Amino acid sequence: MTVTVKVEGEAAELAALGSARTRTSEVFNSNRHLTHFGRAQAILRSGTIAGKVSVTVSCENCEEKAIDISVGQEHTSLSHAAL
């Protein structure tokens, strides 16, 4: 199954998206990636400013899920239950 990740906000960006698949021709700097047994990992890179980031994950035949992350100079907190 292919997963798509969308990051909105100026405080962070999608740095990489991938899975544990050992044989793939996919690149890790795309916002779409095949999962490995239904799992994938998205890595965010924080910017130089504090703020909120919204991360939305979707895939075919699945309910879209979103999480809001507060990015600050001293801490990062999740404002929604983990996906």
Coordinates of N, CA and C in Angstrom, one line a residue:
M1 N 0.8 -1.2 0.0 CA 0.0 0.0 0.0 C 0.9 1.2 0.0
T2 N 0.5 2.3 -0.7 CA 1.2 3.5 -0.8 C 0.7 4.5 0.2
V3 N 1.5 5.2 0.9 CA 1.1 6.2 1.9 C 1.6 7.5 1.4
T4 N 0.8 8.6 1.7 CA 1.1 9.9 1.3 C 1.1 10.8 2.5
V5 N 2.1 11.6 2.7 CA 2.3 12.5 3.9 C 2.3 13.9 3.4
K6 N 1.5 14.8 4.0 CA 1.5 16.2 3.7 C 1.8 17.0 5.0
V7 N 2.8 17.9 4.9 CA 3.2 18.7 6.0 C 2.9 20.2 5.7
E8 N 2.1 20.8 6.6 CA 1.7 22.2 6.4 C 2.2 23.0 7.6
G9 N 2.8 24.2 7.3 CA 3.3 25.0 8.3 C 4.7 25.4 8.0
E10 N 5.2 26.5 8.6 CA 6.5 27.0 8.3 C 7.6 26.5 9.3
A11 N 7.1 25.9 10.4 CA 8.1 25.5 11.5 C 8.8 24.2 11.2
A12 N 8.4 23.4 10.2 CA 9.0 22.1 9.9 C 8.7 21.7 8.4
E13 N 9.5 20.8 7.9 CA 9.2 20.2 6.6 C 9.5 18.7 6.6
L14 N 8.9 18.0 5.6 CA 9.2 16.6 5.5 C 10.6 16.4 5.0
A15 N 11.4 15.8 5.9 CA 12.8 15.5 5.5 C 12.9 14.2 4.7
A16 N 12.2 13.2 5.1 CA 12.3 11.9 4.5 C 11.0 11.1 4.8
L17 N 10.7 10.2 3.9 CA 9.6 9.2 4.1 C 10.1 7.9 3.5
G18 N 9.9 6.8 4.3 CA 10.4 5.5 3.9 C 9.8 4.4 4.7
S19 N 10.3 3.2 4.4 CA 9.8 2.0 5.1 C 11.1 1.1 5.3
A20 N 10.8 -0.1 5.8 CA 11.9 -1.0 6.1 C 12.2 -1.9 4.9
R21 N 11.5 -1.6 3.7 CA 11.7 -2.4 2.5 C 13.2 -2.4 2.1
T22 N 13.8 -3.5 2.0 CA 15.2 -3.5 1.7 C 15.5 -3.4 0.2
R23 N 14.5 -3.8 -0.6 CA 14.7 -3.6 -2.1 C 13.6 -2.7 -2.6
T24 N 14.0 -1.5 -3.0 CA 13.1 -0.5 -3.5 C 13.9 0.5 -4.4
S25 N 13.2 1.0 -5.4 CA 13.8 2.0 -6.2 C 13.2 3.4 -5.9
E26 N 12.4 3.4 -4.8 CA 11.8 4.7 -4.4 C 12.9 5.6 -3.7
V27 N 12.6 6.9 -3.9 CA 13.5 7.9 -3.2 C 12.8 8.3 -1.9
F28 N 13.7 8.7 -1.0 CA 13.2 9.0 0.4 C 12.8 10.5 0.5
N29 N 13.0 11.3 -0.5 CA 12.6 12.8 -0.4 C 11.3 13.1 -1.1
S30 N 10.5 12.0 -1.3 CA 9.2 12.2 -1.8 C 8.1 12.1 -0.7
N31 N 6.9 12.6 -1.0 CA 5.9 12.5 0.0 C 5.0 11.3 -0.1
R32 N 5.4 10.4 -1.1 CA 4.7 9.1 -1.3 C 5.7 8.0 -1.2
H33 N 5.2 6.9 -0.5 CA 6.1 5.7 -0.4 C 5.3 4.5 -0.1
L34 N 5.8 3.4 -0.6 CA 5.2 2.1 -0.3 C 5.5 1.7 1.1
T35 N 4.5 1.1 1.8 CA 4.8 0.7 3.2 C 5.4 -0.7 3.2
H36 N 5.9 -1.1 4.3 CA 6.5 -2.4 4.5 C 5.6 -3.1 5.6
F37 N 4.8 -4.1 5.2 CA 3.8 -4.7 6.1 C 2.9 -3.6 6.8
G38 N 2.5 -2.6 6.0 CA 1.6 -1.6 6.4 C 2.2 -0.5 7.3
R39 N 3.6 -0.4 7.3 CA 4.3 0.6 8.1 C 5.2 1.4 7.3
A40 N 5.3 2.7 7.7 CA 6.3 3.6 7.1 C 6.7 4.6 8.2
Q41 N 7.7 5.4 7.9 CA 8.2 6.4 8.9 C 8.4 7.7 8.1
A42 N 7.9 8.7 8.7 CA 8.1 10.1 8.2 C 9.0 10.8 9.2
I43 N 10.0 11.5 8.6 CA 10.9 12.3 9.4 C 10.7 13.8 9.1
L44 N 10.5 14.6 10.1 CA 10.4 16.0 9.9 C 11.6 16.7 10.3
R45 N 11.9 17.8 9.6 CA 13.1 18.7 10.0 C 12.5 20.0 10.4
S46 N 12.9 20.4 11.6 CA 12.4 21.7 12.1 C 13.1 22.8 11.5
G47 N 12.5 23.9 11.4 CA 13.1 25.1 10.8 C 13.7 26.0 11.8
T48 N 13.9 27.3 11.5 CA 14.5 28.2 12.4 C 13.5 29.0 13.2
I49 N 12.2 28.8 12.9 CA 11.2 29.6 13.6 C 10.3 28.6 14.4
A50 N 9.7 29.1 15.5 CA 8.7 28.3 16.2 C 7.4 28.4 15.6
G51 N 6.5 27.4 15.8 CA 5.2 27.5 15.2 C 4.5 26.1 15.2
K52 N 3.4 26.0 14.6 CA 2.6 24.8 14.5 C 2.8 24.2 13.1
V53 N 2.8 22.9 13.1 CA 2.8 22.1 11.9 C 1.7 21.1 11.9
S54 N 1.0 20.9 10.8 CA 0.0 19.9 10.6 C 0.5 18.9 9.7
V55 N 0.5 17.6 10.2 CA 0.9 16.5 9.3 C -0.3 15.6 9.0
T56 N -0.6 15.4 7.8 CA -1.7 14.6 7.3 C -1.2 13.4 6.6
V57 N -1.7 12.2 7.0 CA -1.3 10.9 6.4 C -2.5 10.3 5.7
S58 N -2.3 9.8 4.5 CA -3.4 9.2 3.8 C -2.9 8.0 3.0
C59 N -3.8 7.1 2.7 CA -3.5 6.0 1.8 C -4.8 5.5 1.2
E60 N -4.7 4.7 0.2 CA -5.9 4.2 -0.5 C -6.7 3.3 0.5
N61 N -8.0 3.4 0.5 CA -8.9 2.6 1.3 C -8.7 2.8 2.8
C62 N -8.1 3.9 3.3 CA -7.9 4.2 4.7 C -8.4 5.6 5.0
E63 N -8.8 5.7 6.3 CA -9.3 7.0 6.7 C -8.1 8.0 6.9
E64 N -8.2 9.2 6.3 CA -7.1 10.2 6.5 C -7.0 10.6 7.9
K65 N -5.7 10.7 8.4 CA -5.4 11.1 9.8 C -4.5 12.3 9.8
A66 N -4.7 13.2 10.8 CA -3.9 14.4 10.9 C -3.5 14.6 12.3
I67 N -2.3 15.2 12.5 CA -1.8 15.5 13.8 C -1.2 16.9 13.8
D68 N -1.4 17.6 14.8 CA -0.8 19.0 14.9 C 0.4 18.9 15.9
I69 N 1.5 19.5 15.5 CA 2.7 19.5 16.3 C 3.2 20.9 16.5
S70 N 3.4 21.2 17.8 CA 3.9 22.6 18.2 C 5.4 22.5 18.2
V71 N 6.1 23.3 17.4 CA 7.6 23.3 17.3 C 8.1 24.5 18.0
G72 N 8.9 24.4 19.0 CA 9.4 25.5 19.7 C 10.9 25.5 19.9
Q73 N 11.5 26.5 20.5 CA 12.9 26.5 20.7 C 13.4 25.5 21.7
E74 N 12.6 25.2 22.7 CA 13.0 24.4 23.8 C 12.3 23.0 23.8
H75 N 11.1 22.9 23.2 CA 10.4 21.6 23.3 C 9.5 21.5 22.0
T76 N 9.1 20.3 21.8 CA 8.1 19.9 20.8 C 7.1 19.1 21.5
S77 N 5.8 19.5 21.2 CA 4.7 18.7 21.9 C 3.7 18.3 20.8
L78 N 3.0 17.2 21.1 CA 2.0 16.7 20.2 C 0.6 17.2 20.8
S79 N -0.3 17.7 19.9 CA -1.5 18.2 20.4 C -2.7 17.3 20.0
H80 N -2.4 16.1 19.5 CA -3.4 15.1 19.1 C -2.8 13.7 19.4
A81 N -3.7 12.8 19.5 CA -3.3 11.4 19.8 C -2.4 10.9 18.7
A82 N -1.5 10.0 19.0 CA -0.6 9.5 18.0 C -1.4 8.7 16.9
L83 N -0.8 8.8 15.7 CA -1.5 8.1 14.6 C -1.3 6.6 14.8

